[in-house]
Coordinates of C-alpha atoms and ligand atoms in Angstrom, one line a residue:
M267 CA -24.4 -12.5 -16.8
A268 CA -20.9 -12.9 -18.2
D269 CA -20.2 -14.1 -21.8
P270 CA -20.3 -17.8 -21.1
R271 CA -17.6 -18.4 -24.0
G272 CA -15.5 -15.3 -23.4
F273 CA -12.6 -17.1 -21.7
M274 CA -12.5 -19.6 -24.6
K275 CA -12.6 -17.0 -27.3
V276 CA -9.8 -14.8 -25.6
T277 CA -7.2 -16.8 -23.9
E278 CA -4.5 -14.1 -23.9
R279 CA -4.1 -11.8 -21.0
E280 CA -3.3 -8.3 -22.0
T281 CA -2.4 -5.7 -19.3
Q282 CA -2.1 -1.9 -19.6
P283 CA 0.8 -0.5 -21.7
K284 CA 3.6 1.2 -19.9
R285 CA 5.6 4.1 -21.1
P286 CA 9.1 3.2 -22.6
V287 CA 11.8 2.9 -20.0
P288 CA 14.2 5.5 -21.5
V289 CA 11.3 8.0 -21.5
R290 CA 9.8 7.3 -18.1
I291 CA 13.0 7.4 -16.1
M292 CA 13.4 11.0 -17.2
D293 CA 10.4 12.2 -15.2
W294 CA 8.2 11.3 -12.1
K295 CA 4.9 10.6 -13.9
E296 CA 3.2 7.4 -13.7
V297 CA 4.6 4.5 -15.5
Q298 CA 1.3 3.0 -16.6
E299 CA -0.8 4.3 -19.4
A300 CA -4.6 3.8 -19.9
Q301 CA -5.8 0.7 -21.7
D302 CA -7.9 1.2 -24.9
R303 CA -11.6 0.5 -24.6
D304 CA -11.7 -2.5 -26.9
T305 CA -8.9 -4.4 -25.3
L306 CA -10.4 -3.6 -21.8
K307 CA -13.8 -5.1 -22.8
R308 CA -12.2 -8.1 -24.4
Q309 CA -10.3 -8.7 -21.2
A310 CA -13.4 -8.2 -18.9
G311 CA -15.3 -10.7 -21.1
R312 CA -12.7 -13.4 -19.9
C313 CA -14.4 -13.4 -16.5
M314 CA -16.4 -16.6 -16.1
D315 CA -18.8 -15.3 -13.4
C316 CA -17.8 -18.3 -11.3
G317 CA -20.6 -19.9 -9.1
I318 CA -18.1 -19.6 -6.4
P319 CA -15.9 -16.6 -7.3
F320 CA -12.6 -17.2 -5.6
C321 CA -11.6 -13.7 -6.4
H322 CA -14.0 -12.4 -3.8
Q323 CA -12.3 -14.6 -1.2
G324 CA -8.8 -13.4 -2.3
C325 CA -9.7 -9.7 -1.9
P326 CA -9.7 -8.5 1.8
L327 CA -12.3 -5.9 0.8
G328 CA -14.6 -8.6 -0.8
N329 CA -14.8 -6.6 -4.0
L330 CA -17.7 -7.7 -6.2
I331 CA -15.4 -8.5 -9.1
P332 CA -17.5 -10.6 -11.4
E333 CA -20.3 -8.0 -11.3
W334 CA -18.1 -5.1 -12.4
N335 CA -16.2 -7.2 -14.9
D336 CA -19.4 -7.9 -16.7
L337 CA -20.7 -4.3 -16.5
M338 CA -17.4 -3.2 -18.1
R339 CA -17.7 -5.8 -20.7
R340 CA -21.0 -4.3 -21.6
G341 CA -19.7 -0.7 -21.5
K342 CA -21.7 0.2 -18.4
G343 CA -19.2 2.2 -16.5
E344 CA -21.6 4.2 -14.4
E345 CA -23.1 1.0 -12.9
A346 CA -19.6 -0.5 -12.5
I347 CA -18.3 2.4 -10.2
E348 CA -21.4 1.9 -8.1
R349 CA -20.7 -1.7 -7.5
L350 CA -16.9 -1.0 -7.0
H351 CA -17.6 1.8 -4.5
A352 CA -19.9 -0.4 -2.6
T353 CA -16.9 -2.3 -1.2
N354 CA -13.9 0.0 -1.8
N355 CA -13.6 3.7 -0.8
F356 CA -10.4 4.2 -2.9
P357 CA -10.1 2.0 -6.0
E358 CA -7.8 4.5 -7.6
F359 CA -5.4 3.6 -4.9
T360 CA -5.7 -0.2 -5.1
G361 CA -6.1 -0.3 -8.8
R362 CA -2.7 1.2 -9.1
L363 CA -0.9 -0.2 -6.2
C364 CA -2.3 -3.4 -5.0
P365 CA -0.4 -6.6 -5.6
A366 CA -3.9 -8.1 -6.5
P367 CA -4.4 -11.2 -4.3
C368 CA -7.7 -11.5 -6.1
E369 CA -5.8 -12.4 -9.3
S370 CA -3.8 -15.1 -7.5
S371 CA -7.2 -16.6 -6.6
C372 CA -9.0 -16.1 -9.9
V373 CA -10.4 -19.6 -11.0
L374 CA -9.3 -18.9 -14.5
G375 CA -5.8 -19.0 -13.1
I376 CA -5.9 -22.7 -12.7
N377 CA -5.1 -23.3 -16.3
Q378 CA -5.0 -19.9 -18.0
P379 CA -3.7 -16.5 -17.0
A380 CA -5.9 -14.8 -14.5
V381 CA -8.5 -12.1 -15.5
T382 CA -6.9 -8.6 -15.5
I383 CA -9.0 -7.6 -12.4
K384 CA -6.7 -4.8 -11.2
Q385 CA -6.6 -3.3 -14.7
I386 CA -10.4 -3.3 -14.9
E387 CA -10.7 -1.8 -11.4
V388 CA -8.5 1.2 -12.3
S389 CA -10.3 1.8 -15.6
I390 CA -13.6 1.8 -13.8
I391 CA -12.6 4.5 -11.3
D392 CA -10.6 6.7 -13.8
D393 CA -13.5 6.7 -16.2
A394 CA -15.8 7.5 -13.4
F395 CA -13.9 10.6 -12.3
E396 CA -13.4 11.8 -15.9
N397 CA -17.2 11.4 -16.5
G398 CA -18.3 13.0 -13.3
W399 CA -19.9 9.8 -11.8
V400 CA -18.2 10.0 -8.5
D401 CA -20.5 11.8 -6.1
T402 CA -20.2 13.3 -2.7
Y403 CA -22.3 11.8 0.0
E404 CA -23.3 14.2 2.7
P405 CA -25.1 12.5 5.7
P406 CA -28.8 13.3 5.9
R407 CA -28.4 14.2 9.5
L408 CA -25.5 14.5 12.0
T409 CA -25.5 12.2 15.0
G410 CA -23.8 14.8 17.3
Q411 CA -21.1 12.2 18.0
T412 CA -17.4 13.1 17.4
V413 CA -14.4 10.9 16.4
A414 CA -10.8 11.7 16.1
V415 CA -8.8 9.6 13.6
V416 CA -5.0 9.8 14.1
G417 CA -3.1 9.2 11.0
S418 CA -4.1 9.9 7.4
G419 CA -2.9 6.8 5.5
P420 CA -5.4 4.6 3.7
A421 CA -6.7 3.1 7.0
G422 CA -7.4 6.5 8.6
L423 CA -9.0 7.8 5.5
A424 CA -11.2 4.8 5.0
A425 CA -12.4 4.9 8.6
A426 CA -12.9 8.8 8.4
Q427 CA -15.0 8.6 5.2
Q428 CA -17.2 5.8 6.5
L429 CA -17.8 7.5 9.8
T430 CA -18.4 10.9 8.2
R431 CA -20.9 9.4 5.7
T432 CA -22.8 7.9 8.8
G433 CA -23.3 11.3 10.3
H434 CA -20.5 11.5 12.9
T435 CA -18.3 14.5 13.0
V436 CA -14.8 13.4 12.1
A437 CA -11.3 15.1 12.4
V438 CA -8.3 13.4 10.9
Y439 CA -5.1 14.4 12.7
E440 CA -1.7 14.0 10.8
R441 CA 1.7 14.9 12.0
D442 CA 3.1 15.5 8.5
D443 CA 2.4 18.7 6.6
R444 CA 0.3 17.0 4.1
I445 CA -2.4 14.4 4.3
G446 CA -2.1 10.8 3.0
G447 CA 0.3 8.8 5.1
L448 CA 2.6 6.4 3.0
L449 CA 0.4 7.2 -0.1
R450 CA 1.8 10.8 0.2
Y451 CA 5.5 10.4 1.3
G452 CA 6.2 6.7 0.9
I453 CA 5.0 5.8 -2.6
P454 CA 6.6 7.8 -5.5
D455 CA 4.6 9.5 -8.1
F456 CA 5.8 7.0 -10.8
K457 CA 3.6 4.5 -9.0
M458 CA 0.7 6.9 -8.3
E459 CA 0.7 10.6 -9.0
K460 CA -0.5 12.6 -6.1
E461 CA -3.4 14.2 -7.8
H462 CA -5.3 10.9 -7.4
L463 CA -5.0 11.4 -3.6
D464 CA -5.7 15.1 -3.7
R465 CA -8.8 14.5 -5.8
R466 CA -10.2 11.9 -3.3
L467 CA -9.4 14.4 -0.4
R468 CA -11.4 17.1 -2.0
Q469 CA -14.3 14.7 -2.1
M470 CA -13.8 13.8 1.6
R471 CA -13.6 17.6 2.5
A472 CA -16.9 18.3 0.6
E473 CA -18.5 15.5 2.5
G474 CA -17.5 17.0 5.8
T475 CA -14.4 15.3 7.0
R476 CA -12.1 17.7 8.7
F477 CA -8.3 17.6 8.3
R478 CA -5.7 18.8 10.8
A479 CA -2.2 18.4 9.3
G480 CA 0.9 19.2 11.2
V481 CA -0.3 18.0 14.6
T482 CA 1.4 15.3 16.4
I483 CA -0.8 13.4 18.9
G484 CA 1.3 12.7 21.9
T485 CA 3.2 15.9 21.6
D486 CA 0.9 18.8 20.4
I487 CA -2.0 17.2 22.2
T488 CA -1.7 14.3 24.6
W489 CA -3.6 11.1 23.7
D490 CA -5.5 11.4 27.0
Q491 CA -6.6 15.0 26.1
L492 CA -7.8 13.7 22.7
R493 CA -9.8 10.9 24.2
R494 CA -11.5 13.4 26.5
R495 CA -12.3 15.8 23.7
Y496 CA -13.8 13.1 21.3
D497 CA -16.5 10.5 21.8
A498 CA -14.2 7.9 20.2
V499 CA -10.6 7.8 18.9
V500 CA -9.1 5.7 16.1
I501 CA -5.3 5.0 16.2
A502 CA -4.3 4.7 12.5
T503 CA -0.7 5.7 12.9
G504 CA 0.9 3.0 10.7
A505 CA 3.8 0.8 11.5
T506 CA 6.7 3.2 10.7
V507 CA 9.7 2.0 12.8
P508 CA 12.3 0.7 10.4
R509 CA 14.3 -2.4 10.9
D510 CA 18.0 -1.4 11.4
L511 CA 21.2 -3.3 10.6
P512 CA 23.5 -2.7 13.5
I513 CA 26.8 -3.9 11.9
P514 CA 30.3 -2.3 11.9
G515 CA 30.2 1.0 9.8
R516 CA 26.4 1.7 10.3
D517 CA 27.2 5.2 11.3
L518 CA 29.1 6.1 8.1
D519 CA 27.9 9.0 6.1
G520 CA 26.0 7.5 3.3
V521 CA 24.1 4.8 5.0
H522 CA 20.4 5.6 5.3
F523 CA 17.1 4.3 6.0
A524 CA 15.0 3.9 2.7
M525 CA 12.1 5.9 4.1
D526 CA 14.3 8.9 4.8
Y527 CA 15.3 8.7 1.2
L528 CA 11.9 8.3 -0.3
V529 CA 10.2 10.9 1.9
Q530 CA 12.8 13.6 0.8
S531 CA 12.5 12.5 -2.9
N532 CA 8.7 12.7 -2.7
R533 CA 8.8 16.2 -1.1
A534 CA 11.1 17.3 -3.9
T535 CA 8.8 15.9 -6.5
A536 CA 6.0 17.9 -4.8
G537 CA 8.0 21.1 -5.3
D538 CA 9.3 21.4 -1.8
E539 CA 12.8 22.8 -1.0
V540 CA 14.7 19.9 0.7
P541 CA 18.0 21.2 2.1
G542 CA 20.8 18.4 2.1
Q543 CA 18.6 15.9 0.2
I544 CA 19.9 12.5 -0.1
D545 CA 20.6 12.3 -3.8
A546 CA 21.6 9.3 -5.9
R547 CA 23.1 11.3 -8.8
D548 CA 26.3 9.7 -10.1
K549 CA 26.4 7.3 -7.1
H550 CA 26.8 3.7 -6.8
V551 CA 23.6 2.8 -4.9
V552 CA 23.1 -0.5 -3.0
I553 CA 19.7 -1.2 -1.6
L554 CA 19.5 -3.8 1.0
G555 CA 16.2 -5.8 1.0
G556 CA 13.5 -6.2 -1.6
G557 CA 9.9 -5.7 -1.3
D558 CA 7.8 -2.6 -2.3
T559 CA 10.1 -0.2 -0.4
G560 CA 13.2 -1.6 -2.1
A561 CA 11.6 -1.4 -5.6
D562 CA 10.6 2.3 -4.9
C563 CA 14.1 3.0 -4.0
I564 CA 15.3 1.5 -7.4
G565 CA 13.0 3.6 -9.4
T566 CA 13.7 6.7 -7.5
A567 CA 17.5 6.1 -7.8
H568 CA 17.3 5.7 -11.6
R569 CA 15.3 8.8 -11.9
Q570 CA 17.9 10.7 -10.0
Q571 CA 20.5 9.2 -12.5
A572 CA 22.5 6.9 -10.2
A573 CA 25.8 5.5 -11.7
S574 CA 24.6 2.1 -10.7
V575 CA 21.8 0.4 -8.6
T576 CA 22.2 -3.0 -6.9
T577 CA 19.7 -4.7 -4.7
L578 CA 21.0 -7.3 -2.3
A579 CA 18.5 -9.8 -0.7
I580 CA 19.5 -12.1 2.1
G581 CA 17.1 -14.9 0.9
Q582 CA 16.8 -17.1 -2.1
Q583 CA 15.4 -15.9 -5.3
P584 CA 11.8 -16.9 -5.5
P585 CA 10.5 -19.1 -8.2
T586 CA 8.8 -17.6 -11.3
E587 CA 5.9 -20.2 -11.1
R588 CA 3.9 -21.3 -8.2
A589 CA 5.8 -23.7 -6.0
P590 CA 3.9 -27.0 -5.2
H591 CA 3.4 -26.0 -1.5
Q592 CA 1.6 -22.8 -2.7
P593 CA -1.2 -24.2 -5.0
W594 CA -4.0 -22.1 -6.4
P595 CA -5.9 -20.2 -4.9
T596 CA -3.2 -19.2 -2.3
V597 CA -1.0 -16.1 -2.9
P598 CA 2.3 -17.6 -3.9
T599 CA 5.8 -16.0 -3.2
L600 CA 7.0 -15.3 -6.7
F601 CA 10.0 -13.7 -8.3
E602 CA 8.5 -10.1 -8.6
M603 CA 9.1 -7.9 -11.5
A604 CA 7.8 -4.5 -10.5
S605 CA 8.0 -1.6 -13.1
A606 CA 11.1 -0.4 -11.3
H607 CA 13.0 -3.6 -11.9
E608 CA 12.3 -3.3 -15.6
E609 CA 14.2 0.0 -15.5
G610 CA 17.6 -1.5 -14.7
G611 CA 19.8 -2.4 -11.9
E612 CA 21.2 -5.7 -10.6
R613 CA 19.5 -8.1 -8.2
T614 CA 21.6 -10.4 -6.1
F615 CA 20.1 -13.1 -3.9
L616 CA 21.7 -15.0 -0.9
A617 CA 23.8 -12.0 0.0
S618 CA 24.4 -11.2 3.6
T619 CA 25.9 -7.8 4.4
V620 CA 28.5 -8.1 7.1
E621 CA 30.1 -4.6 7.2
F622 CA 29.8 -1.1 5.7
L623 CA 33.2 0.1 4.6
G624 CA 34.4 3.7 4.7
E625 CA 37.2 6.3 4.7
D626 CA 37.1 9.3 7.0
G627 CA 33.6 8.6 8.2
V628 CA 32.3 8.3 4.6
L629 CA 30.8 5.2 3.0
T630 CA 32.9 3.8 0.2
G631 CA 31.5 0.2 -0.1
I632 CA 30.0 -2.8 1.6
R633 CA 31.2 -6.2 2.5
V634 CA 29.0 -9.1 1.6
A635 CA 29.0 -12.9 2.2
E636 CA 26.9 -15.6 0.8
T637 CA 24.0 -16.7 2.9
D638 CA 24.2 -19.9 4.6
F639 CA 21.3 -21.7 6.4
V640 CA 22.1 -22.9 10.0
D641 CA 19.4 -24.5 12.0
G642 CA 16.9 -22.6 10.0
K643 CA 18.6 -19.3 10.5
R644 CA 20.2 -17.2 7.7
V645 CA 23.9 -16.5 8.5
P646 CA 26.9 -15.3 6.5
Q647 CA 29.1 -18.1 5.2
P648 CA 32.7 -17.5 6.3
G649 CA 35.3 -17.2 3.5
T650 CA 32.9 -16.1 0.9
E651 CA 33.1 -12.3 1.6
R652 CA 33.6 -9.8 -1.2
D653 CA 33.5 -6.0 -1.3
I654 CA 31.1 -4.0 -3.5
P655 CA 31.7 -0.3 -4.1
A656 CA 28.9 1.9 -2.7
D657 CA 28.4 5.7 -2.1
L658 CA 24.7 5.4 -1.0
V659 CA 23.3 2.4 0.9
L660 CA 19.6 2.3 1.6
L661 CA 18.2 0.1 4.2
S662 CA 14.9 -1.4 3.1
L663 CA 14.6 -4.2 5.7
G664 CA 11.0 -3.9 6.6
F665 CA 9.4 -2.3 9.6
T666 CA 9.4 -3.6 13.2
G667 CA 5.9 -2.1 14.1
P668 CA 4.2 1.1 15.2
E669 CA 5.9 3.8 17.3
H670 CA 5.0 3.4 21.0
D671 CA 5.8 6.9 22.1
G672 CA 3.1 8.4 24.2
L673 CA 0.4 5.8 23.2
H674 CA 0.7 4.2 26.7
T675 CA -1.2 7.3 28.0
V676 CA -4.3 5.8 26.5
S677 CA -3.2 2.4 27.9
A678 CA -2.6 1.0 24.6
R679 CA -1.2 -2.5 25.0
F680 CA 0.9 -4.1 22.5
D681 CA 1.0 -7.7 21.3
D682 CA 4.1 -9.9 21.1
K683 CA 5.0 -8.3 17.8
G684 CA 4.8 -4.8 19.1
N685 CA 1.5 -4.0 17.2
V686 CA -1.3 -2.2 19.1
E687 CA -3.5 -4.9 20.7
R688 CA -7.3 -4.7 20.0
D689 CA -10.1 -7.0 20.6
G690 CA -12.3 -8.7 18.0
Y691 CA -14.0 -5.3 17.4
Y692 CA -10.9 -3.2 16.9
M693 CA -11.0 -1.7 20.4
T694 CA -7.9 -1.3 22.2
A695 CA -7.5 -1.8 26.0
T696 CA -9.0 1.6 26.6
D697 CA -12.7 2.1 26.3
G698 CA -13.5 4.2 23.0
V699 CA -10.1 3.8 21.5
F700 CA -9.8 1.7 18.4
A701 CA -6.9 0.8 16.2
A702 CA -6.9 0.1 12.4
G703 CA -4.4 -0.6 9.6
D704 CA -0.6 -1.1 9.9
A705 CA -0.7 0.1 13.6
G706 CA -2.8 -3.0 14.5
R707 CA -1.6 -5.5 12.0
G708 CA 2.1 -4.5 11.3
Q709 CA 3.4 -3.3 7.9
S710 CA 1.0 -4.7 5.3
L711 CA -0.9 -3.6 2.2
I712 CA -3.1 -0.7 1.2
V713 CA -6.0 -3.1 0.5
W714 CA -5.8 -4.4 4.1
A715 CA -5.5 -0.8 5.4
I716 CA -8.7 0.2 3.6
A717 CA -10.5 -3.1 4.7
E718 CA -9.6 -2.6 8.3
G719 CA -10.5 1.1 8.2
R720 CA -14.0 0.2 7.0
A721 CA -14.4 -2.6 9.5
C722 CA -13.1 -0.4 12.3
A723 CA -15.6 2.4 11.4
A724 CA -18.4 -0.2 11.7
A725 CA -17.1 -1.0 15.2
V726 CA -16.8 2.7 16.2
D727 CA -20.3 3.4 14.9
K728 CA -21.8 0.5 16.9
Y729 CA -19.9 1.6 20.0
L730 CA -21.3 5.2 19.6
T731 CA -25.0 4.4 18.6
G732 CA -25.5 0.7 19.6
A733 CA -26.1 -0.6 16.1
T734 CA -24.5 -0.2 12.6
R735 CA -25.3 -0.6 9.1
L736 CA -21.7 -0.2 7.9
P737 CA -20.0 -3.2 6.5
A738 CA -17.2 -4.9 8.3
P739 CA -15.1 -6.7 5.6
V740 CA -12.4 -8.2 7.9
A741 CA -11.8 -9.0 11.5
P742 CA -8.6 -7.9 13.2
T743 CA -7.6 -11.5 13.5
D744 CA -7.8 -12.2 9.7
R745 CA -4.1 -12.6 8.9
S746 CA -4.7 -14.0 5.4
I747 CA -8.1 -14.7 3.9
T748 CA -6.5 -16.1 0.8
A749 CA -5.3 -19.5 2.3
L750 CA -8.1 -21.9 2.4
Ligands
FAD930 C1 7.8 2.7 0.6 C2 6.6 1.9 0.6 C3 5.9 1.5 -0.5 C4 4.8 0.8 -0.3 N1 4.1 0.4 -1.6 C5 3.0 -0.3 -1.4 C6 2.2 -0.7 -2.6 O1 2.6 -0.5 -3.8 N2 1.0 -1.5 -2.5 C7 0.6 -1.8 -1.3 O2 -0.4 -2.3 -1.2 N3 1.3 -1.3 -0.1 C8 2.3 -0.7 -0.2 N4 3.0 -0.4 0.9 C9 2.4 -0.5 2.3 C10 1.2 0.4 2.5 O3 1.7 1.7 2.1 C11 0.9 0.5 3.9 O4 0.5 -0.9 4.2 C12 -0.4 1.4 4.2 O5 0.0 2.7 3.8 C13 -0.7 1.4 5.7 O6 -1.7 2.2 5.8 P1 -2.0 3.0 7.4 O7 -3.1 3.9 7.0 O8 -2.1 1.9 8.4 O9 -0.6 3.7 7.7 P2 0.3 4.8 6.9 O10 0.1 4.9 5.5 O11 1.6 4.5 7.4 O12 -0.3 6.2 7.7 C14 0.1 6.4 9.1 C15 0.0 8.0 9.2 O13 0.0 8.3 10.7 C16 0.8 9.4 10.9 N5 1.1 9.3 12.3 C17 1.9 8.5 13.0 N6 2.0 8.8 14.3 C18 1.2 10.0 14.4 C19 0.8 10.9 15.6 N7 1.4 10.5 16.8 N8 0.0 11.9 15.4 C20 -0.3 12.2 14.0 N9 -0.1 11.5 13.1 C21 0.6 10.3 13.2 C22 2.0 9.1 10.0 O14 2.7 10.4 9.8 C23 1.3 8.7 8.8 O15 1.0 9.5 7.9 C24 4.3 0.4 0.9 C25 5.0 0.8 2.1 C26 6.1 1.6 1.9 C27 6.9 1.9 3.2
SF4_931 S1 -12.6 -16.0 -10.1 FE1 -11.9 -15.0 -12.1 S2 -13.2 -15.9 -13.5 FE2 -14.1 -16.3 -11.6 S3 -15.5 -14.6 -11.2 FE3 -13.7 -14.0 -10.2 S4 -12.5 -12.8 -11.8 FE4 -14.3 -13.9 -12.9

């Protein structure tokens, strides 16, 4: 039972400290620091243990938030991690990286700042690893059934861990040289150091999950062969096709997709040699598009000592407070201040890029116009063009969906957005082939990928054995469980 007066005694929301900007941009280590115990307990004590905890409803995983808030308030970390792991395989990822839709739905948020749910979550799992409270679970017996999971991002890893623990023999195939998907080569270390990923992979290996890095399904092994070799296949290949901007000058040297830049930087941070690495040092960097990817480019460019960093967004600047049409408990669109934004750079809104400018095939700048709205469409307003100097442009305009190459050989059908089509039980058009995560729902969030991986595992287990005791937190049709 929570402290019934906690939220009245402590009205201030205190989040974890961050390392000072001038210090943190000199290295790649995590920006956040651990919160001291007393503050953490005080903050956990603000949870009201609501009769109807809207935070549950806001979390795609259905995390048992009030239970572990209270356990942390009472200093019972070992019990707290048991409750947290009951619904979330990887709280060290979500506790660091999730935009926390649970906090947008927190009842306290109606007239006070929300409970620091994400902060409490990451403290629980970090404490648990430090104190040796994270166990490995080896299945009591093997079922003799085999599953291939293709893609080792959060969706593939969650599905693999659930299925391995149930007793199936699971192999995860990954075309990159290292396991982890976007957690490995998309998200920079200053948001999550890779040791958190490696530590979880050690646990998964100890439990029996097998990993096959450097294998591209569709090239090294055909999808058909894979299906014949395994009793079930899970497509968890992500939504990796970047949206392009085919305007004059697109082929100039110096215009790159954000992911090409981030992957190379993450490889260099991991100690790899990256010949011809795209480097922002001493360059005027312009990032087109906001979002997580854009913010990661800002933080990376500052760490590479860029001369200047400018972000251009085509849309309007979102409000800093909830707009009337996005009332509690929906997740509002707000002006985001990620840690990378605190580190400097300029942000310009309503800027439509019309041309990349260059000399002798090399980028020198971009031409932008103010955005106008015509028939609901965003278009450049004639006569408002201006030029901005740029040596490096990073296209961070989102992703159009999963790669389709070769997938048709397992008769994967695609929906009208180009994502892999599946039925209400995560199964694609081919018997025994399932799809989870961004491959099925389009570019989304880690929390959704884990939730889909868990639910897909339940569907695969039922397909293989006729019944399942695995939880299924979300259906493939759930687009947002935060809007009532
Ligand atoms: C730069 C960036 C930053 C982000 N930051 C955040 C954040 O802070 N918080 C958040 O919640 N979300 C964030 N996201 C979104 C989040 O990372 C994704 O929603 C999530 O990783 C999707 O997980 P997934 O397992 O479906 O796919 P992915 O993580 O994309 O993994 C798919 C894997 O499949 C592999 N693969 C593809 N095809 C094949 C094949 N044929 N054979 C073998 N392997 C294959 C790929 O190499 C990849 O490793 C970010 C996304 C990007 C791009
Ligand atoms: S909605 Fe907020 S106050 Fe209520 S139980 Fe959840 S975290 Fe606690």
